[in-house]
XYZ file of C-alpha atoms in Angstrom:
493
model
C 0.000 0.000 0.000
C 0.959 3.607 -0.241
C 3.737 5.000 1.816
C 1.503 7.265 3.861
C -0.475 4.282 5.063
C 2.566 2.486 6.431
C 2.761 4.411 9.641
C 5.274 3.842 12.356
C 4.261 3.978 15.966
C 4.067 7.223 17.844
C 7.011 8.095 19.986
C 6.609 6.157 23.130
C 5.117 3.151 21.429
C 8.049 1.105 22.504
C 7.194 1.509 26.161
C 6.766 -1.592 28.258
C 3.440 -3.325 28.741
C 1.310 -1.227 31.096
C -1.628 -3.032 32.760
C -2.965 0.260 34.169
C -3.215 1.705 30.673
C -5.038 -1.395 29.430
C -7.430 -1.190 32.370
C -8.108 2.486 31.632
C -8.903 1.744 27.996
C -11.121 -1.178 29.023
C -13.038 1.107 31.390
C -13.715 3.634 28.621
C -14.810 0.809 26.335
C -17.211 -0.371 28.993
C -18.827 3.076 29.144
C -19.158 3.128 25.368
C -20.540 -0.413 25.048
C -22.900 0.004 27.991
C -24.429 3.229 26.656
C -25.166 1.448 23.378
C -27.972 -0.633 24.928
C -28.576 0.693 28.445
C -31.479 2.888 27.312
C -33.635 -0.137 26.467
C -35.191 -0.387 29.918
C -35.570 3.398 30.217
C -37.527 3.905 26.981
C -40.990 3.992 28.618
C -39.823 6.531 31.206
C -38.204 8.768 28.563
C -41.286 8.524 26.365
C -43.466 9.579 29.286
C -41.314 12.599 30.127
C -41.132 13.771 26.511
C -44.762 12.834 25.757
C -43.909 10.839 22.657
C -44.669 7.216 21.662
C -42.210 4.737 23.151
C -41.326 3.463 19.669
C -40.059 6.927 18.714
C -37.405 6.817 21.444
C -35.649 3.977 19.622
C -34.133 6.599 17.338
C -31.798 7.622 20.152
C -30.297 4.123 20.260
C -30.078 3.816 16.487
C -28.428 7.247 16.165
C -25.833 6.334 18.788
C -24.929 2.943 17.309
C -24.836 4.335 13.777
C -22.556 7.222 14.772
C -20.146 4.880 16.560
C -19.938 2.553 13.564
C -19.586 5.380 11.022
C -16.974 7.252 13.053
C -14.526 4.381 13.502
C -12.927 4.579 10.021
C -12.198 8.311 10.421
C -10.835 7.947 13.944
C -7.963 5.725 12.801
C -6.747 8.338 10.332
C -7.211 11.123 12.880
C -5.094 9.266 15.449
C -2.241 8.987 12.957
C -2.614 12.603 11.881
C -2.597 14.352 15.276
C -1.458 11.580 17.640
C -3.341 8.835 19.445
C -3.022 10.458 22.890
C -4.717 13.676 21.801
C -7.528 11.848 20.041
C -8.131 9.463 22.933
C -8.324 12.293 25.478
C -10.580 14.258 23.129
C -12.830 11.214 22.767
C -13.259 10.920 26.536
C -14.003 14.649 26.827
C -16.579 14.580 24.009
C -18.257 11.451 25.376
C -18.478 12.919 28.891
C -19.766 16.326 27.766
C -22.317 14.653 25.495
C -23.485 12.508 28.428
C -24.249 15.698 30.363
C -26.112 17.064 27.339
C -28.168 13.843 27.206
C -29.157 14.223 30.861
C -30.145 17.865 30.345
C -32.206 17.222 27.195
C -35.697 18.676 27.250
C -37.136 16.844 24.245
C -36.474 13.912 21.945
C -34.681 16.019 19.335
C -32.169 17.340 21.860
C -31.592 13.853 23.253
C -31.036 12.418 19.788
C -28.513 15.120 18.876
C -26.713 14.610 22.182
C -26.622 10.867 21.536
C -25.018 11.515 18.139
C -22.321 13.576 19.852
C -21.899 10.822 22.428
C -21.514 8.283 19.625
C -18.824 10.444 18.007
C -16.835 10.306 21.232
C -17.394 6.578 21.501
C -16.236 6.025 17.933
C -12.869 7.557 18.792
C -12.517 5.690 22.096
C -13.007 2.225 20.574
C -10.217 1.913 17.971
C -7.873 4.604 19.274
C -7.860 3.191 22.794
C -7.046 -0.262 21.449
C -4.300 1.199 19.268
C -2.744 2.934 22.269
C -2.547 -0.359 24.159
C -1.361 -2.505 21.252
C 1.446 -0.148 20.294
C 3.029 -0.466 23.712
C 2.554 -4.225 24.004
C 5.093 -6.788 22.747
C 3.690 -9.927 21.104
C 4.615 -12.016 24.125
C 2.253 -9.920 26.304
C -0.564 -9.578 23.756
C -2.706 -12.222 25.439
C -2.571 -10.345 28.741
C -3.378 -7.040 27.058
C -6.383 -8.344 25.136
C -7.665 -10.063 28.286
C -8.257 -6.556 29.664
C -9.837 -5.294 26.451
C -12.274 -8.181 25.986
C -14.266 -7.937 29.197
C -16.297 -4.798 28.323
C -17.809 -6.550 25.305
C -18.656 -9.560 27.472
C -20.177 -7.718 30.411
C -21.922 -4.698 28.905
C -24.720 -6.562 27.024
C -25.549 -8.556 30.152
C -25.329 -5.699 32.662
C -27.034 -3.020 30.552
C -30.635 -4.093 31.330
C -29.847 -4.413 35.057
C -28.043 -1.075 35.283
C -30.621 0.769 33.204
C -33.525 -0.768 35.093
C -32.066 -0.030 38.523
C -31.175 3.595 37.761
C -34.518 4.288 36.108
C -36.519 2.616 38.877
C -34.800 4.043 41.918
C -33.579 7.409 40.559
C -34.513 8.529 37.027
C -33.415 7.878 33.450
C -31.185 10.971 33.624
C -28.791 9.078 35.904
C -27.995 6.662 33.098
C -25.999 9.557 31.634
C -25.053 11.440 34.797
C -23.134 8.438 36.090
C -20.725 8.933 33.178
C -19.602 12.335 34.468
C -17.389 11.246 37.383
C -16.248 8.203 35.418
C -15.361 10.314 32.391
C -13.521 12.900 34.458
C -11.474 10.216 36.207
C -10.705 8.536 32.869
C -9.613 11.850 31.328
C -7.219 12.600 34.188
C -5.826 9.074 34.044
C -5.366 9.285 30.266
C -3.265 12.425 30.617
C -0.940 10.502 32.942
C -0.855 7.059 31.315
C -1.170 7.455 27.536
C 2.202 7.983 25.786
C 2.466 11.249 23.862
C 2.973 11.216 20.118
C 3.299 14.006 17.574
C 1.475 12.242 14.757
C 2.124 12.728 11.053
C 0.906 16.115 9.834
C 1.712 15.133 6.255
C -0.681 12.205 6.169
C -3.417 12.787 3.605
C -7.016 11.664 3.986
C -8.538 9.332 1.411
C -11.792 11.238 1.020
C -13.423 8.845 -1.436
C -12.479 5.808 0.599
C -13.740 7.474 3.781
C -17.006 8.547 2.130
C -17.751 5.101 0.712
C -16.812 3.345 3.943
C -18.788 5.722 6.165
C -21.895 5.594 3.982
C -21.613 1.822 3.647
C -21.261 1.184 7.365
C -24.038 3.649 8.214
C -26.444 2.179 5.675
C -25.691 -1.339 6.849
C -26.277 -0.447 10.521
C -29.539 1.333 9.664
C -30.596 -1.651 7.562
C -29.995 -4.032 10.449
C -31.913 -1.776 12.836
C -34.842 -1.402 10.426
C -34.938 -5.144 9.811
C -35.336 -5.663 13.556
C -37.760 -2.826 14.341
C -39.840 -2.928 11.130
C -39.545 -6.463 9.760
C -42.484 -6.150 7.369
C -41.122 -3.134 5.505
C -38.704 -3.305 2.567
C -36.389 -0.513 3.705
C -34.252 -2.620 5.980
C -33.180 -4.879 3.128
C -32.747 -1.940 0.750
C -30.543 -0.067 3.207
C -28.444 -3.149 3.998
C -27.955 -3.903 0.304
C -26.893 -0.312 -0.367
C -24.438 -0.522 2.518
C -22.870 -3.714 1.205
C -22.551 -2.187 -2.255
C -20.867 0.931 -0.870
C -18.422 -1.156 1.187
C -17.601 -3.263 -1.864
C -16.910 -0.066 -3.802
C -14.698 1.173 -0.964
C -12.682 -2.051 -1.027
C -12.157 -1.853 -4.797
C -11.071 1.783 -4.516
C -8.676 1.213 -1.629
C -6.986 -1.668 -3.422
C -6.077 0.739 -6.232
C -5.614 4.064 -4.441
C -2.186 5.621 -3.823
C -3.109 6.786 -0.317
C -5.907 4.420 0.808
C -7.836 4.880 4.024
C -7.024 1.302 5.063
C -4.226 -1.063 4.123
C -6.345 -4.006 2.966
C -3.300 -6.233 2.644
C -3.980 -7.089 6.311
C -6.424 -9.672 4.957
C -3.510 -11.555 3.418
C -2.564 -12.533 6.981
C -4.506 -15.702 7.795
C -4.755 -15.095 11.518
C -6.250 -11.638 10.940
C -8.574 -12.984 8.276
C -9.885 -15.485 10.830
C -11.390 -12.547 12.724
C -13.278 -11.424 9.607
C -14.577 -14.897 8.666
C -15.089 -17.378 11.482
C -14.691 -14.631 14.068
C -17.455 -12.557 12.493
C -19.820 -15.547 12.562
C -18.796 -16.328 16.126
C -19.495 -12.806 17.370
C -22.759 -12.621 15.417
C -24.147 -15.801 16.968
C -22.860 -15.020 20.457
C -24.343 -11.500 20.297
C -27.786 -12.958 19.686
C -27.868 -14.748 23.061
C -28.547 -11.728 25.340
C -31.349 -10.852 22.913
C -32.929 -14.322 22.567
C -32.730 -15.555 26.154
C -34.789 -12.844 27.925
C -37.436 -13.025 25.212
C -37.708 -16.810 25.441
C -37.905 -16.741 29.222
C -40.592 -14.045 29.281
C -42.667 -14.621 26.123
C -42.076 -18.372 25.897
C -41.908 -19.478 29.533
C -44.088 -16.767 31.086
C -41.416 -15.664 33.559
C -41.315 -12.193 35.073
C -38.645 -9.752 33.840
C -36.856 -10.065 37.193
C -36.827 -13.865 37.005
C -35.512 -13.766 33.446
C -32.897 -11.136 34.330
C -31.552 -13.188 37.217
C -31.251 -16.264 35.014
C -29.505 -14.371 32.206
C -27.037 -13.086 34.788
C -25.649 -16.642 34.783
C -23.998 -15.803 31.467
C -22.201 -12.948 33.220
C -21.025 -15.320 35.962
C -19.586 -17.670 33.345
C -17.857 -14.774 31.578
C -16.106 -13.638 34.733
C -15.535 -17.031 36.280
C -13.480 -18.370 33.364
C -11.586 -15.139 32.682
C -8.513 -15.895 34.856
C -8.142 -19.205 33.010
C -8.494 -18.029 29.399
C -4.884 -16.899 28.966
C -3.376 -20.059 30.569
C -5.657 -22.235 28.415
C -4.595 -20.503 25.212
C -0.935 -20.714 26.208
C -1.300 -24.413 27.018
C -3.254 -25.562 23.967
C -2.775 -22.800 21.369
C -5.237 -20.693 19.430
C -6.568 -23.265 16.971
C -7.686 -25.876 19.532
C -9.270 -23.251 21.760
C -11.153 -21.599 18.891
C -12.464 -24.966 17.724
C -13.435 -25.903 21.278
C -15.140 -22.561 22.014
C -17.248 -22.647 18.857
C -18.241 -26.320 19.189
C -19.067 -25.936 22.869
C -21.075 -22.773 22.159
C -23.017 -24.560 19.417
C -23.816 -27.328 21.890
C -25.084 -24.854 24.499
C -27.309 -23.239 21.851
C -28.801 -26.623 20.993
C -29.374 -27.360 24.685
C -31.045 -23.954 25.159
C -33.512 -25.031 22.472
C -34.705 -27.963 24.617
C -35.158 -26.011 27.849
C -38.698 -25.824 29.223
C -40.327 -23.985 32.127
C -40.199 -27.306 33.990
C -36.449 -27.751 33.562
C -34.828 -27.565 37.017
C -33.621 -24.038 37.602
C -30.193 -25.269 38.673
C -29.689 -27.048 35.321
C -30.740 -23.978 33.321
C -28.476 -21.774 35.404
C -25.517 -24.153 35.013
C -26.035 -24.324 31.243
C -25.958 -20.540 30.956
C -22.850 -20.339 33.138
C -21.126 -22.751 30.738
C -22.355 -20.727 27.767
C -20.832 -17.584 29.274
C -17.535 -19.363 29.901
C -17.258 -20.622 26.318
C -18.198 -17.161 25.070
C -15.350 -15.643 27.085
C -12.785 -18.138 25.759
C -13.758 -17.486 22.139
C -13.790 -13.711 22.496
C -10.364 -13.706 24.133
C -8.860 -16.013 21.517
C -10.149 -14.044 18.542
C -9.164 -10.700 20.100
C -5.556 -11.893 20.413
C -5.020 -14.056 17.351
C -6.120 -11.323 14.936
C -3.023 -9.240 15.756
C -0.595 -12.131 16.213
C 1.032 -11.823 12.787
C 0.241 -8.196 11.935
C 3.279 -6.035 11.181
C 3.568 -2.812 13.239
C 3.092 -0.698 10.100
C -0.284 -2.388 9.491
C -1.572 -2.079 13.045
C -3.685 1.042 12.545
C -5.517 -0.391 9.539
C -6.001 -3.795 11.174
C -7.350 -2.189 14.332
C -9.848 0.084 12.536
C -11.092 -2.729 10.274
C -11.505 -5.037 13.274
C -13.417 -2.429 15.306
C -15.781 -1.800 12.391
C -16.476 -5.504 11.884
C -17.126 -5.952 15.604
C -19.813 -3.258 15.492
C -21.430 -4.816 12.429
C -21.344 -8.352 13.842
C -22.969 -7.233 17.089
C -25.789 -5.477 15.242
C -26.182 -8.379 12.847
C -26.541 -10.817 15.751
C -29.637 -9.048 17.058
C -31.104 -8.603 13.571
C -30.558 -12.252 12.604
C -31.982 -13.415 15.935
C -35.134 -11.343 15.409
C -35.432 -12.616 11.833
C -35.162 -16.246 12.940
C -37.898 -15.750 15.552
C -40.235 -14.422 12.849
C -39.334 -17.223 10.428
C -40.010 -20.028 12.893
C -43.131 -18.291 14.190
C -44.541 -18.309 10.673
C -43.505 -21.903 9.954
C -45.173 -23.256 13.119
C -42.522 -25.949 13.462
C -43.332 -26.187 17.176
C -47.141 -25.870 17.352
C -48.826 -25.226 20.676
C -45.489 -24.175 22.179
C -45.119 -20.465 23.026
C -41.332 -20.934 23.118
C -41.297 -22.697 19.729
C -39.958 -19.788 17.641
C -37.125 -19.303 20.125
C -36.245 -22.991 20.022
C -35.948 -22.795 16.265
C -33.806 -19.669 16.524
C -31.386 -21.306 18.958
C -31.081 -24.416 16.764
C -30.382 -22.248 13.713
C -27.733 -20.317 15.651
C -26.125 -23.616 16.660
C -25.840 -24.628 13.009
C -24.520 -21.194 12.060
C -21.849 -21.450 14.758
C -20.485 -24.564 13.031
C -19.274 -22.327 10.186
C -16.970 -20.700 12.720
C -15.757 -24.162 13.737
C -15.013 -25.080 10.128
C -13.035 -21.872 9.621
C -10.997 -22.485 12.781
C -10.219 -26.031 11.667
C -8.585 -24.596 8.532
C -6.052 -22.618 10.588
C -2.448 -23.808 10.761
C -1.836 -25.801 13.927
C 0.751 -23.218 15.062
C -1.384 -20.192 14.147
C -0.482 -17.226 16.331
C 2.166 -19.174 18.233
C 4.350 -16.059 18.583
C 1.638 -14.781 20.912
C 0.291 -17.969 22.499
C 3.643 -19.713 22.995
C 6.409 -17.168 22.518
C 9.774 -18.850 21.959
C 8.283 -22.360 22.126
C 6.616 -23.165 18.809
C 7.315 -22.291 15.186
C 5.331 -19.399 13.817
C 2.995 -20.076 10.926
C 4.504 -18.953 7.675
C 2.847 -15.810 6.403
C 2.939 -14.271 2.936
C 5.525 -11.504 2.787
C 4.180 -8.077 3.717
C 3.985 -5.783 0.724
C 6.588 -3.055 0.597
C 5.592 0.526 1.247
C 3.800 1.752 -1.820
C 2.737 -1.815 -2.801
C 0.206 -1.681 -5.663
C 0.848 1.979 -6.376
C 4.615 1.471 -6.679
C 4.245 -1.630 -8.857
C 1.946 0.309 -11.101
């Protein structure tokens, strides 16, 4: 790729591994991920205060998620242009100020605009924070670093309904945003102390066409997924998603030929990174559907109360946390390939077992199954988060990080959309007549089958894939195609 896209690390990138910095970045990620879905339980309260239909409040969630997804591609370039430290601190400041604006909103329009500003801050925190950590982390410590960065994505979807419900019930919906103020201030002060300074590259040019196509494509795809979930009978969800895919395809074609592309797409030549975009995408999609499907099945299918369902779903959170201290030792002991295969197969099995649960199933068995599901989820997330960077050259890190962050956002949204689609499909087919939980059983079985595609992709990995990270100095590293020289396609042309 072009010379300007082969960026060296900021000064200070060679600093030793800093757990406090990784914990700071993880904390900011948690705020960003949590605010993506925490409003769900507060929608009726917000609708009552603003005197609007509850369905109209959904626009605040869609606007936030769309802004985060659309802002990620630009944030990578901005971090290289002015320095990752400046952008990361700016992101925290914008996110915190926008949270205050959300709490002070007097109508739905003000809240939506404030949520867009909050999403802009979140879009910079996600990839830039990861970049800050990865640049200061040697390959031998990558597993430890990603262990910190994975937990927000595991915990936020499970905790969001509990946090939102508690704050709305005992205080008011405004506190969903006000709680970010002390957290944001503390994170900003910590970032000034912990994040290495870097001057950036003032000469780096922006690929305007690549940015435009990528931003429009990601935005249209996110809107399409949201519309497909909220308005399944209308055609606009499919139209928007198709337009998004077309725009992203155009962006890829352009960036493969451009002299100064927005992203260095040669990262996909690295098999371990490509695993994140193939089997890893499927894995995250299916896993992301679980926090959506389980509460619905328990309430609509089993007739449980929201509190009963929430307590049971919390078992997934227990599994996530309980296995976390063991994920790094397991990967170091067995390697990435075996653990990815195990995590996907075990997750597929838990999905199939969820499909046979009934209201009469002993509560202890249901709880234990969900604990196991959370544990397997944690192992897979940790493995994919580490293996994707195992063989990435330092000059490709910015592009790999931005592409990964974008795909994570899309996979998470796709998981909810596909889960909702499967419920409608099996409801119409009446495969399980006279069973209120029938559509959910069909959805879980379909997700189990879909997860097997992730297993098949992991099986195709080299047996020593990512060994420089999982077993530094112990196993041979998988041979990778040579990295293209600076100016790759443009220079050859």
